[in-house]
Amino acid sequence: MGRLDGKVAIITGGASGIGRASALLFAREGARVTLADVERAGGEEVAAMITEKGGDATFVPCDVTSPRDTARLARAAVERYQAIDVLFNNAGIAGVGSTEETDEALWDQVMAVNVKGIFLMTKAVAPYMIQRRRGVIINMASSIAFVGLARRVSYAASKGAVMAMTLSMAVDFAKHDIRVNAICPGTIHTPFVDRYLQESYADPAEGLAEISRRQLMGRLGSAEDVAHAALYVASDEAAFMTGAPLIIDGGLSGTK
Ligand SMILES: NC(=O)c1ccc[n+]([C@@H]2O[C@H](COP(=O)([O-])OP(=O)(O)OC[C@H]3O[C@@H](n4cnc5c(N)ncnc54)[C@H](O)[C@@H]3O)[C@@H](O)[C@H]2O)c1
């Protein structure tokens, strides 16, 4: 028995990192998965990996900042699988820079993908969940919603907004038996963090050592660490959990 047997899941940002690991894990646990991403090659590769192992997955190209794309994605998932049980709003981008270093274009881009993307995707999927009086929405926040970190002003604002939006959505959707929760990872070693290290440190290897030292556990998390947390929230094991942040940060919030 898989922990998501019979469930249909949409995962945005499924082509890379945490989304990719979650798609592979959800499929292994019995979910039928629709992966959405702006990166076609990576998304198709993950869908193929799942089907090769006997699972059921589809890739749908989708920019979460486009209401046309998000509506098309929701329709495509329902046409293929007749339902949507789990929406994992995982797609996100980094904004590196302090207030002085961040220009308006970067601010707008980070807020568009990380905040408006979740709003649009949820708006597109909610009617299908409301109709069936069931559903789970998982919003990707970050431990940066609770802990100050250097030179991340746009990113921190976006993830704080995701956390607050999650609390509000949890209230609005409770009457429809839809649970809404947030996942708050610390620093997770994915291509996202590799890009951050390249942009922020003259020596990315030294940068990696430095950000690993600030974890109580002395290492960064893996995409699989976060995928397992998302699996729990997506499953019926979390039936009494709504409006909550699940922090998976290797001790970041308890240190330094
Ligand atoms: N890696 C970390 O340390 C960390 C920590 C906390 C939170 N997060 C969050 O986890 C999520 C996944 O991050 P990751 O580390 O796996 O990054 P990643 O860069 O490996 O994957 C992000 C994916 O989102 C996709 N994406 C970007 N913009 C999109 C758009 N407009 N529409 C659709 N897809 C889009 C990218 O193409 C990519 O495939 C993000 O929301 C990120 O903010 C990451």
PDB file of C-alpha atoms and ligand atoms in Angstrom:
ATOM      1  CA  MET A   1       0.000   0.000   0.000  1.00  0.00           C
ATOM      2  CA  GLY A   2       1.320   3.417  -0.947  1.00  0.00           C
ATOM      3  CA  ARG A   3       0.679   6.414   1.305  1.00  0.00           C
ATOM      4  CA  LEU A   4      -0.941   8.304  -1.627  1.00  0.00           C
ATOM      5  CA  ASP A   5      -2.726   5.407  -3.311  1.00  0.00           C
ATOM      6  CA  GLY A   6      -5.645   6.617  -5.427  1.00  0.00           C
ATOM      7  CA  LYS A   7      -4.665  10.303  -5.126  1.00  0.00           C
ATOM      8  CA  VAL A   8      -4.115  12.741  -7.980  1.00  0.00           C
ATOM      9  CA  ALA A   9      -1.453  15.399  -7.402  1.00  0.00           C
ATOM     10  CA  ILE A  10      -0.308  18.539  -9.213  1.00  0.00           C
ATOM     11  CA  ILE A  11       3.235  19.664  -8.435  1.00  0.00           C
ATOM     12  CA  THR A  12       4.435  23.008  -9.788  1.00  0.00           C
ATOM     13  CA  GLY A  13       8.156  23.490 -10.337  1.00  0.00           C
ATOM     14  CA  GLY A  14       8.329  19.724 -10.795  1.00  0.00           C
ATOM     15  CA  ALA A  15      11.272  19.786 -13.221  1.00  0.00           C
ATOM     16  CA  SER A  16      14.000  20.367 -10.640  1.00  0.00           C
ATOM     17  CA  GLY A  17      15.063  20.159  -7.013  1.00  0.00           C
ATOM     18  CA  ILE A  18      12.340  19.707  -4.376  1.00  0.00           C
ATOM     19  CA  GLY A  19       9.516  19.502  -6.946  1.00  0.00           C
ATOM     20  CA  ARG A  20      11.310  16.781  -8.846  1.00  0.00           C
ATOM     21  CA  ALA A  21      12.068  14.756  -5.682  1.00  0.00           C
ATOM     22  CA  SER A  22       8.444  15.183  -4.551  1.00  0.00           C
ATOM     23  CA  ALA A  23       7.059  14.027  -7.908  1.00  0.00           C
ATOM     24  CA  LEU A  24       9.222  10.888  -7.811  1.00  0.00           C
ATOM     25  CA  LEU A  25       8.285  10.166  -4.167  1.00  0.00           C
ATOM     26  CA  PHE A  26       4.550  10.897  -4.565  1.00  0.00           C
ATOM     27  CA  ALA A  27       4.445   8.574  -7.611  1.00  0.00           C
ATOM     28  CA  ARG A  28       6.305   5.862  -5.694  1.00  0.00           C
ATOM     29  CA  GLU A  29       3.640   6.167  -2.975  1.00  0.00           C
ATOM     30  CA  GLY A  30       0.855   5.599  -5.499  1.00  0.00           C
ATOM     31  CA  ALA A  31      -0.153   9.107  -6.644  1.00  0.00           C
ATOM     32  CA  ARG A  32      -0.884   9.957 -10.257  1.00  0.00           C
ATOM     33  CA  VAL A  33       1.119  13.114 -10.858  1.00  0.00           C
ATOM     34  CA  THR A  34       0.798  16.133 -13.124  1.00  0.00           C
ATOM     35  CA  LEU A  35       4.065  18.037 -13.190  1.00  0.00           C
ATOM     36  CA  ALA A  36       4.078  21.679 -14.219  1.00  0.00           C
ATOM     37  CA  ASP A  37       7.071  23.839 -14.988  1.00  0.00           C
ATOM     38  CA  VAL A  38       8.502  26.418 -17.384  1.00  0.00           C
ATOM     39  CA  GLU A  39      11.405  24.007 -18.010  1.00  0.00           C
ATOM     40  CA  ARG A  40      10.072  21.522 -20.552  1.00  0.00           C
ATOM     41  CA  ALA A  41      13.093  19.204 -20.810  1.00  0.00           C
ATOM     42  CA  GLY A  42      13.402  18.641 -17.067  1.00  0.00           C
ATOM     43  CA  GLY A  43       9.660  18.187 -16.621  1.00  0.00           C
ATOM     44  CA  GLU A  44       9.406  15.648 -19.420  1.00  0.00           C
ATOM     45  CA  GLU A  45      12.401  13.797 -18.015  1.00  0.00           C
ATOM     46  CA  VAL A  46      10.789  13.438 -14.562  1.00  0.00           C
ATOM     47  CA  ALA A  47       7.474  12.290 -16.096  1.00  0.00           C
ATOM     48  CA  ALA A  48       9.371   9.686 -18.168  1.00  0.00           C
ATOM     49  CA  MET A  49      11.273   8.457 -15.082  1.00  0.00           C
ATOM     50  CA  ILE A  50       7.942   7.875 -13.331  1.00  0.00           C
ATOM     51  CA  THR A  51       6.258   6.082 -16.236  1.00  0.00           C
ATOM     52  CA  GLU A  52       9.326   3.893 -16.820  1.00  0.00           C
ATOM     53  CA  LYS A  53       8.884   2.611 -13.260  1.00  0.00           C
ATOM     54  CA  GLY A  54       5.216   1.775 -13.912  1.00  0.00           C
ATOM     55  CA  GLY A  55       3.783   4.986 -12.425  1.00  0.00           C
ATOM     56  CA  ASP A  56       1.436   7.505 -14.044  1.00  0.00           C
ATOM     57  CA  ALA A  57       2.699  11.035 -14.690  1.00  0.00           C
ATOM     58  CA  THR A  58       2.139  13.825 -17.201  1.00  0.00           C
ATOM     59  CA  PHE A  59       4.134  16.980 -17.809  1.00  0.00           C
ATOM     60  CA  VAL A  60       2.222  20.158 -18.660  1.00  0.00           C
ATOM     61  CA  PRO A  61       4.225  23.304 -19.519  1.00  0.00           C
ATOM     62  CA  CYS A  62       2.981  26.092 -17.263  1.00  0.00           C
ATOM     63  CA  ASP A  63       4.152  29.486 -16.105  1.00  0.00           C
ATOM     64  CA  VAL A  64       2.447  29.955 -12.726  1.00  0.00           C
ATOM     65  CA  THR A  65       2.348  33.740 -13.243  1.00  0.00           C
ATOM     66  CA  SER A  66      -0.055  33.302 -16.186  1.00  0.00           C
ATOM     67  CA  PRO A  67      -3.768  32.861 -15.395  1.00  0.00           C
ATOM     68  CA  ARG A  68      -4.226  31.211 -18.814  1.00  0.00           C
ATOM     69  CA  ASP A  69      -1.514  28.643 -18.066  1.00  0.00           C
ATOM     70  CA  THR A  70      -2.765  27.871 -14.552  1.00  0.00           C
ATOM     71  CA  ALA A  71      -6.370  27.383 -15.760  1.00  0.00           C
ATOM     72  CA  ARG A  72      -5.149  25.180 -18.625  1.00  0.00           C
ATOM     73  CA  LEU A  73      -3.054  23.096 -16.222  1.00  0.00           C
ATOM     74  CA  ALA A  74      -5.971  22.483 -13.833  1.00  0.00           C
ATOM     75  CA  ARG A  75      -8.222  21.498 -16.762  1.00  0.00           C
ATOM     76  CA  ALA A  76      -5.559  19.165 -18.185  1.00  0.00           C
ATOM     77  CA  ALA A  77      -5.156  17.368 -14.846  1.00  0.00           C
ATOM     78  CA  VAL A  78      -8.922  16.905 -14.436  1.00  0.00           C
ATOM     79  CA  GLU A  79      -9.385  15.752 -18.037  1.00  0.00           C
ATOM     80  CA  ARG A  80      -6.714  13.119 -17.595  1.00  0.00           C
ATOM     81  CA  TYR A  81      -7.339  12.022 -13.996  1.00  0.00           C
ATOM     82  CA  GLN A  82     -10.929  13.222 -13.308  1.00  0.00           C
ATOM     83  CA  ALA A  83      -9.945  14.885  -9.999  1.00  0.00           C
ATOM     84  CA  ILE A  84      -7.288  16.851  -8.132  1.00  0.00           C
ATOM     85  CA  ASP A  85      -6.631  15.704  -4.556  1.00  0.00           C
ATOM     86  CA  VAL A  86      -3.319  17.458  -3.869  1.00  0.00           C
ATOM     87  CA  LEU A  87      -1.915  20.747  -5.148  1.00  0.00           C
ATOM     88  CA  PHE A  88       1.720  21.302  -4.222  1.00  0.00           C
ATOM     89  CA  ASN A  89       2.466  24.977  -4.990  1.00  0.00           C
ATOM     90  CA  ASN A  90       6.229  24.483  -5.067  1.00  0.00           C
ATOM     91  CA  ALA A  91       7.489  26.636  -8.000  1.00  0.00           C
ATOM     92  CA  GLY A  92       9.635  29.523  -6.829  1.00  0.00           C
ATOM     93  CA  ILE A  93      12.634  31.686  -7.645  1.00  0.00           C
ATOM     94  CA  ALA A  94      15.345  33.225  -5.516  1.00  0.00           C
ATOM     95  CA  GLY A  95      15.854  36.932  -5.117  1.00  0.00           C
ATOM     96  CA  VAL A  96      19.342  37.700  -3.900  1.00  0.00           C
ATOM     97  CA  GLY A  97      20.083  41.187  -2.599  1.00  0.00           C
ATOM     98  CA  SER A  98      19.648  43.671   0.228  1.00  0.00           C
ATOM     99  CA  THR A  99      17.194  46.582  -0.095  1.00  0.00           C
ATOM    100  CA  GLU A 100      19.896  48.744  -1.734  1.00  0.00           C
ATOM    101  CA  GLU A 101      20.934  45.984  -4.109  1.00  0.00           C
ATOM    102  CA  THR A 102      17.443  44.927  -5.217  1.00  0.00           C
ATOM    103  CA  ASP A 103      15.896  46.708  -8.184  1.00  0.00           C
ATOM    104  CA  GLU A 104      12.185  47.017  -8.777  1.00  0.00           C
ATOM    105  CA  ALA A 105      12.180  44.490 -11.622  1.00  0.00           C
ATOM    106  CA  LEU A 106      13.653  41.743  -9.433  1.00  0.00           C
ATOM    107  CA  TRP A 107      11.200  42.588  -6.611  1.00  0.00           C
ATOM    108  CA  ASP A 108       8.249  42.331  -9.033  1.00  0.00           C
ATOM    109  CA  GLN A 109       9.502  39.080 -10.565  1.00  0.00           C
ATOM    110  CA  VAL A 110      10.027  37.373  -7.194  1.00  0.00           C
ATOM    111  CA  MET A 111       6.606  38.457  -5.922  1.00  0.00           C
ATOM    112  CA  ALA A 112       4.955  37.397  -9.220  1.00  0.00           C
ATOM    113  CA  VAL A 113       6.312  33.837  -9.181  1.00  0.00           C
ATOM    114  CA  ASN A 114       6.430  33.120  -5.453  1.00  0.00           C
ATOM    115  CA  VAL A 115       3.223  34.844  -4.301  1.00  0.00           C
ATOM    116  CA  LYS A 116       0.913  35.569  -7.254  1.00  0.00           C
ATOM    117  CA  GLY A 117       1.800  32.162  -8.741  1.00  0.00           C
ATOM    118  CA  ILE A 118       0.377  30.406  -5.670  1.00  0.00           C
ATOM    119  CA  PHE A 119      -2.725  32.608  -5.700  1.00  0.00           C
ATOM    120  CA  LEU A 120      -3.405  31.935  -9.407  1.00  0.00           C
ATOM    121  CA  MET A 121      -2.698  28.211  -9.209  1.00  0.00           C
ATOM    122  CA  THR A 122      -4.939  27.808  -6.159  1.00  0.00           C
ATOM    123  CA  LYS A 123      -7.699  29.862  -7.795  1.00  0.00           C
ATOM    124  CA  ALA A 124      -7.560  27.550 -10.831  1.00  0.00           C
ATOM    125  CA  VAL A 125      -7.645  24.304  -8.825  1.00  0.00           C
ATOM    126  CA  ALA A 126      -9.987  25.218  -5.940  1.00  0.00           C
ATOM    127  CA  PRO A 127     -13.291  24.865  -7.863  1.00  0.00           C
ATOM    128  CA  TYR A 128     -12.487  21.214  -8.640  1.00  0.00           C
ATOM    129  CA  MET A 129     -11.675  20.528  -4.962  1.00  0.00           C
ATOM    130  CA  ILE A 130     -14.736  22.405  -3.689  1.00  0.00           C
ATOM    131  CA  GLN A 131     -16.952  20.354  -6.005  1.00  0.00           C
ATOM    132  CA  ARG A 132     -15.738  17.121  -4.383  1.00  0.00           C
ATOM    133  CA  ARG A 133     -15.489  18.578  -0.850  1.00  0.00           C
ATOM    134  CA  ARG A 134     -11.925  17.348  -0.455  1.00  0.00           C
ATOM    135  CA  GLY A 135      -8.384  18.441  -1.182  1.00  0.00           C
ATOM    136  CA  VAL A 136      -4.974  19.325   0.174  1.00  0.00           C
ATOM    137  CA  ILE A 137      -3.033  22.444  -0.768  1.00  0.00           C
ATOM    138  CA  ILE A 138       0.625  22.695   0.176  1.00  0.00           C
ATOM    139  CA  ASN A 139       2.269  26.087  -0.251  1.00  0.00           C
ATOM    140  CA  MET A 140       6.036  26.364  -0.442  1.00  0.00           C
ATOM    141  CA  ALA A 141       7.126  28.992   2.050  1.00  0.00           C
ATOM    142  CA  SER A 142      10.596  28.961   3.662  1.00  0.00           C
ATOM    143  CA  SER A 143      12.131  29.239   7.109  1.00  0.00           C
ATOM    144  CA  ILE A 144      13.100  32.754   5.946  1.00  0.00           C
ATOM    145  CA  ALA A 145       9.489  33.684   6.851  1.00  0.00           C
ATOM    146  CA  PHE A 146      10.639  33.384  10.490  1.00  0.00           C
ATOM    147  CA  VAL A 147      14.435  33.973  10.486  1.00  0.00           C
ATOM    148  CA  GLY A 148      16.326  37.014   9.191  1.00  0.00           C
ATOM    149  CA  LEU A 149      18.977  36.126   6.617  1.00  0.00           C
ATOM    150  CA  ALA A 150      21.338  38.524   4.848  1.00  0.00           C
ATOM    151  CA  ARG A 151      20.627  39.956   1.392  1.00  0.00           C
ATOM    152  CA  ARG A 152      17.287  38.278   0.682  1.00  0.00           C
ATOM    153  CA  VAL A 153      14.827  41.173   0.967  1.00  0.00           C
ATOM    154  CA  SER A 154      12.524  40.294  -1.947  1.00  0.00           C
ATOM    155  CA  TYR A 155      12.670  36.575  -1.266  1.00  0.00           C
ATOM    156  CA  ALA A 156      11.952  37.021   2.466  1.00  0.00           C
ATOM    157  CA  ALA A 157       8.993  39.297   1.681  1.00  0.00           C
ATOM    158  CA  SER A 158       7.595  36.748  -0.757  1.00  0.00           C
ATOM    159  CA  LYS A 159       7.866  33.803   1.630  1.00  0.00           C
ATOM    160  CA  GLY A 160       6.422  35.811   4.537  1.00  0.00           C
ATOM    161  CA  ALA A 161       3.494  36.574   2.219  1.00  0.00           C
ATOM    162  CA  VAL A 162       3.127  32.862   1.362  1.00  0.00           C
ATOM    163  CA  MET A 163       2.951  32.032   5.061  1.00  0.00           C
ATOM    164  CA  ALA A 164       0.270  34.662   5.746  1.00  0.00           C
ATOM    165  CA  MET A 165      -1.649  33.685   2.592  1.00  0.00           C
ATOM    166  CA  THR A 166      -1.622  30.061   3.777  1.00  0.00           C
ATOM    167  CA  LEU A 167      -3.240  31.007   7.093  1.00  0.00           C
ATOM    168  CA  SER A 168      -5.930  32.986   5.285  1.00  0.00           C
ATOM    169  CA  MET A 169      -6.610  30.246   2.714  1.00  0.00           C
ATOM    170  CA  ALA A 170      -6.852  27.641   5.482  1.00  0.00           C
ATOM    171  CA  VAL A 171      -9.712  29.630   7.030  1.00  0.00           C
ATOM    172  CA  ASP A 172     -11.541  30.206   3.723  1.00  0.00           C
ATOM    173  CA  PHE A 173     -11.265  26.589   2.556  1.00  0.00           C
ATOM    174  CA  ALA A 174     -11.970  24.830   5.873  1.00  0.00           C
ATOM    175  CA  LYS A 175     -15.718  24.865   5.198  1.00  0.00           C
ATOM    176  CA  HIS A 176     -15.049  22.864   2.012  1.00  0.00           C
ATOM    177  CA  ASP A 177     -12.945  20.244   3.847  1.00  0.00           C
ATOM    178  CA  ILE A 178      -9.813  21.439   2.054  1.00  0.00           C
ATOM    179  CA  ARG A 179      -6.633  21.577   4.152  1.00  0.00           C
ATOM    180  CA  VAL A 180      -4.030  24.275   3.428  1.00  0.00           C
ATOM    181  CA  ASN A 181      -0.557  24.138   4.957  1.00  0.00           C
ATOM    182  CA  ALA A 182       2.905  25.552   4.322  1.00  0.00           C
ATOM    183  CA  ILE A 183       6.251  23.825   4.088  1.00  0.00           C
ATOM    184  CA  CYS A 184       9.154  25.877   5.426  1.00  0.00           C
ATOM    185  CA  PRO A 185      12.530  24.424   4.450  1.00  0.00           C
ATOM    186  CA  GLY A 186      15.855  25.794   5.599  1.00  0.00           C
ATOM    187  CA  THR A 187      18.741  25.645   3.160  1.00  0.00           C
ATOM    188  CA  ILE A 188      18.300  22.666   0.849  1.00  0.00           C
ATOM    189  CA  HIS A 189      21.001  21.612  -1.588  1.00  0.00           C
ATOM    190  CA  THR A 190      19.272  21.962  -4.969  1.00  0.00           C
ATOM    191  CA  PRO A 191      20.189  23.796  -8.210  1.00  0.00           C
ATOM    192  CA  PHE A 192      18.474  26.842  -6.586  1.00  0.00           C
ATOM    193  CA  VAL A 193      21.154  26.991  -3.858  1.00  0.00           C
ATOM    194  CA  ASP A 194      23.970  26.233  -6.316  1.00  0.00           C
ATOM    195  CA  ARG A 195      22.911  29.324  -8.308  1.00  0.00           C
ATOM    196  CA  TYR A 196      22.784  31.368  -5.068  1.00  0.00           C
ATOM    197  CA  LEU A 197      26.317  30.240  -4.151  1.00  0.00           C
ATOM    198  CA  GLN A 198      27.616  31.158  -7.632  1.00  0.00           C
ATOM    199  CA  GLU A 199      26.008  34.625  -7.397  1.00  0.00           C
ATOM    200  CA  SER A 200      26.935  35.386  -3.807  1.00  0.00           C
ATOM    201  CA  TYR A 201      30.412  33.978  -3.132  1.00  0.00           C
ATOM    202  CA  ALA A 202      33.730  34.441  -4.937  1.00  0.00           C
ATOM    203  CA  ASP A 203      34.447  30.851  -3.884  1.00  0.00           C
ATOM    204  CA  PRO A 204      31.175  28.823  -4.007  1.00  0.00           C
ATOM    205  CA  ALA A 205      32.796  25.873  -2.151  1.00  0.00           C
ATOM    206  CA  GLU A 206      33.703  28.186   0.750  1.00  0.00           C
ATOM    207  CA  GLY A 207      30.167  29.598   0.603  1.00  0.00           C
ATOM    208  CA  LEU A 208      28.732  26.099   0.875  1.00  0.00           C
ATOM    209  CA  ALA A 209      30.923  25.394   3.921  1.00  0.00           C
ATOM    210  CA  GLU A 210      29.816  28.686   5.498  1.00  0.00           C
ATOM    211  CA  ILE A 211      26.064  28.139   5.071  1.00  0.00           C
ATOM    212  CA  SER A 212      26.428  24.525   6.246  1.00  0.00           C
ATOM    213  CA  ARG A 213      28.051  25.750   9.489  1.00  0.00           C
ATOM    214  CA  ARG A 214      24.961  27.822  10.403  1.00  0.00           C
ATOM    215  CA  GLN A 215      22.831  24.637  10.541  1.00  0.00           C
ATOM    216  CA  LEU A 216      22.678  22.863  13.912  1.00  0.00           C
ATOM    217  CA  MET A 217      23.131  19.650  11.927  1.00  0.00           C
ATOM    218  CA  GLY A 218      26.167  21.019  10.091  1.00  0.00           C
ATOM    219  CA  ARG A 219      24.842  20.126   6.653  1.00  0.00           C
ATOM    220  CA  LEU A 220      22.301  21.361   4.143  1.00  0.00           C
ATOM    221  CA  GLY A 221      19.054  19.472   3.660  1.00  0.00           C
ATOM    222  CA  SER A 222      18.368  17.333   0.604  1.00  0.00           C
ATOM    223  CA  ALA A 223      15.449  17.641  -1.785  1.00  0.00           C
ATOM    224  CA  GLU A 224      14.307  14.235  -0.488  1.00  0.00           C
ATOM    225  CA  ASP A 225      14.220  15.555   3.127  1.00  0.00           C
ATOM    226  CA  VAL A 226      11.633  18.108   2.018  1.00  0.00           C
ATOM    227  CA  ALA A 227       9.773  15.705  -0.288  1.00  0.00           C
ATOM    228  CA  HIS A 228       9.135  13.405   2.691  1.00  0.00           C
ATOM    229  CA  ALA A 229       7.654  16.322   4.668  1.00  0.00           C
ATOM    230  CA  ALA A 230       5.416  17.184   1.694  1.00  0.00           C
ATOM    231  CA  LEU A 231       4.387  13.520   1.454  1.00  0.00           C
ATOM    232  CA  TYR A 232       3.218  13.573   5.071  1.00  0.00           C
ATOM    233  CA  VAL A 233       1.216  16.784   4.598  1.00  0.00           C
ATOM    234  CA  ALA A 234      -0.316  15.443   1.352  1.00  0.00           C
ATOM    235  CA  SER A 235      -1.345  12.144   2.927  1.00  0.00           C
ATOM    236  CA  ASP A 236      -4.371  11.342   5.082  1.00  0.00           C
ATOM    237  CA  GLU A 237      -1.931  10.952   8.013  1.00  0.00           C
ATOM    238  CA  ALA A 238      -2.078  14.775   8.262  1.00  0.00           C
ATOM    239  CA  ALA A 239      -5.913  14.833   8.295  1.00  0.00           C
ATOM    240  CA  PHE A 240      -6.027  17.109  11.397  1.00  0.00           C
ATOM    241  CA  MET A 241      -3.387  19.572  10.123  1.00  0.00           C
ATOM    242  CA  THR A 242      -4.427  22.833   8.494  1.00  0.00           C
ATOM    243  CA  GLY A 243      -3.169  26.421   8.557  1.00  0.00           C
ATOM    244  CA  ALA A 244       0.219  25.245   9.823  1.00  0.00           C
ATOM    245  CA  PRO A 245       3.857  25.731   8.863  1.00  0.00           C
ATOM    246  CA  LEU A 246       5.964  22.567   8.777  1.00  0.00           C
ATOM    247  CA  ILE A 247       9.560  23.661   9.380  1.00  0.00           C
ATOM    248  CA  ILE A 248      12.336  21.402   8.032  1.00  0.00           C
ATOM    249  CA  ASP A 249      15.464  23.462   8.526  1.00  0.00           C
ATOM    250  CA  GLY A 250      18.172  21.323  10.104  1.00  0.00           C
ATOM    251  CA  GLY A 251      18.064  23.570  13.147  1.00  0.00           C
ATOM    252  CA  LEU A 252      18.486  26.917  11.374  1.00  0.00           C
ATOM    253  CA  SER A 253      15.810  28.582  13.483  1.00  0.00           C
ATOM    254  CA  GLY A 254      17.432  27.363  16.707  1.00  0.00           C
ATOM    255  CA  THR A 255      20.888  28.707  16.132  1.00  0.00           C
ATOM    256  CA  LYS A 256      23.126  31.736  15.636  1.00  0.00           C
TER     257      LYS A 256
HETATM  258  N1  LIG B   1      16.507  25.142  -1.948  1.00  0.00           N
HETATM  259  C1  LIG B   1      16.262  25.800  -0.807  1.00  0.00           C
HETATM  260  O1  LIG B   1      17.147  26.043   0.007  1.00  0.00           O
HETATM  261  C2  LIG B   1      14.877  26.252  -0.485  1.00  0.00           C
HETATM  262  C3  LIG B   1      14.594  26.643   0.834  1.00  0.00           C
HETATM  263  C4  LIG B   1      13.317  27.067   1.162  1.00  0.00           C
HETATM  264  C5  LIG B   1      12.331  27.114   0.177  1.00  0.00           C
HETATM  265  N2  LIG B   1      12.640  26.731  -1.088  1.00  0.00           N
HETATM  266  C6  LIG B   1      11.575  26.814  -2.082  1.00  0.00           C
HETATM  267  O2  LIG B   1      11.340  25.537  -2.632  1.00  0.00           O
HETATM  268  C7  LIG B   1      10.830  25.682  -3.951  1.00  0.00           C
HETATM  269  C8  LIG B   1      11.628  24.805  -4.896  1.00  0.00           C
HETATM  270  O3  LIG B   1      12.983  25.217  -4.846  1.00  0.00           O
HETATM  271  P1  LIG B   1      14.193  24.309  -5.350  1.00  0.00           P
HETATM  272  O4  LIG B   1      15.291  24.524  -4.396  1.00  0.00           O
HETATM  273  O5  LIG B   1      13.740  22.949  -5.657  1.00  0.00           O
HETATM  274  O6  LIG B   1      14.560  25.150  -6.682  1.00  0.00           O
HETATM  275  P2  LIG B   1      14.848  24.708  -8.189  1.00  0.00           P
HETATM  276  O7  LIG B   1      15.335  25.955  -8.858  1.00  0.00           O
HETATM  277  O8  LIG B   1      15.679  23.479  -8.228  1.00  0.00           O
HETATM  278  O9  LIG B   1      13.375  24.355  -8.727  1.00  0.00           O
HETATM  279  C9  LIG B   1      12.401  25.353  -8.908  1.00  0.00           C
HETATM  280  C10 LIG B   1      11.575  24.985 -10.127  1.00  0.00           C
HETATM  281  O10 LIG B   1      10.549  25.980 -10.294  1.00  0.00           O
HETATM  282  C11 LIG B   1      10.442  26.264 -11.669  1.00  0.00           C
HETATM  283  N3  LIG B   1       9.857  27.567 -11.908  1.00  0.00           N
HETATM  284  C12 LIG B   1      10.444  28.779 -11.723  1.00  0.00           C
HETATM  285  N4  LIG B   1       9.615  29.747 -12.120  1.00  0.00           N
HETATM  286  C13 LIG B   1       8.473  29.146 -12.546  1.00  0.00           C
HETATM  287  C14 LIG B   1       7.246  29.628 -13.088  1.00  0.00           C
HETATM  288  N5  LIG B   1       7.029  30.942 -13.281  1.00  0.00           N
HETATM  289  N6  LIG B   1       6.279  28.730 -13.412  1.00  0.00           N
HETATM  290  C15 LIG B   1       6.500  27.400 -13.251  1.00  0.00           C
HETATM  291  N7  LIG B   1       7.655  26.874 -12.757  1.00  0.00           N
HETATM  292  C16 LIG B   1       8.624  27.755 -12.423  1.00  0.00           C
HETATM  293  C17 LIG B   1      11.880  26.191 -12.167  1.00  0.00           C
HETATM  294  O11 LIG B   1      11.934  26.038 -13.588  1.00  0.00           O
HETATM  295  C18 LIG B   1      12.402  24.978 -11.416  1.00  0.00           C
HETATM  296  O12 LIG B   1      12.203  23.784 -12.140  1.00  0.00           O
HETATM  297  C19 LIG B   1      10.897  27.188  -4.257  1.00  0.00           C
HETATM  298  O13 LIG B   1       9.619  27.770  -4.022  1.00  0.00           O
HETATM  299  C20 LIG B   1      11.895  27.716  -3.250  1.00  0.00           C
HETATM  300  O14 LIG B   1      11.687  29.063  -2.940  1.00  0.00           O
HETATM  301  C21 LIG B   1      13.863  26.296  -1.446  1.00  0.00           C
END
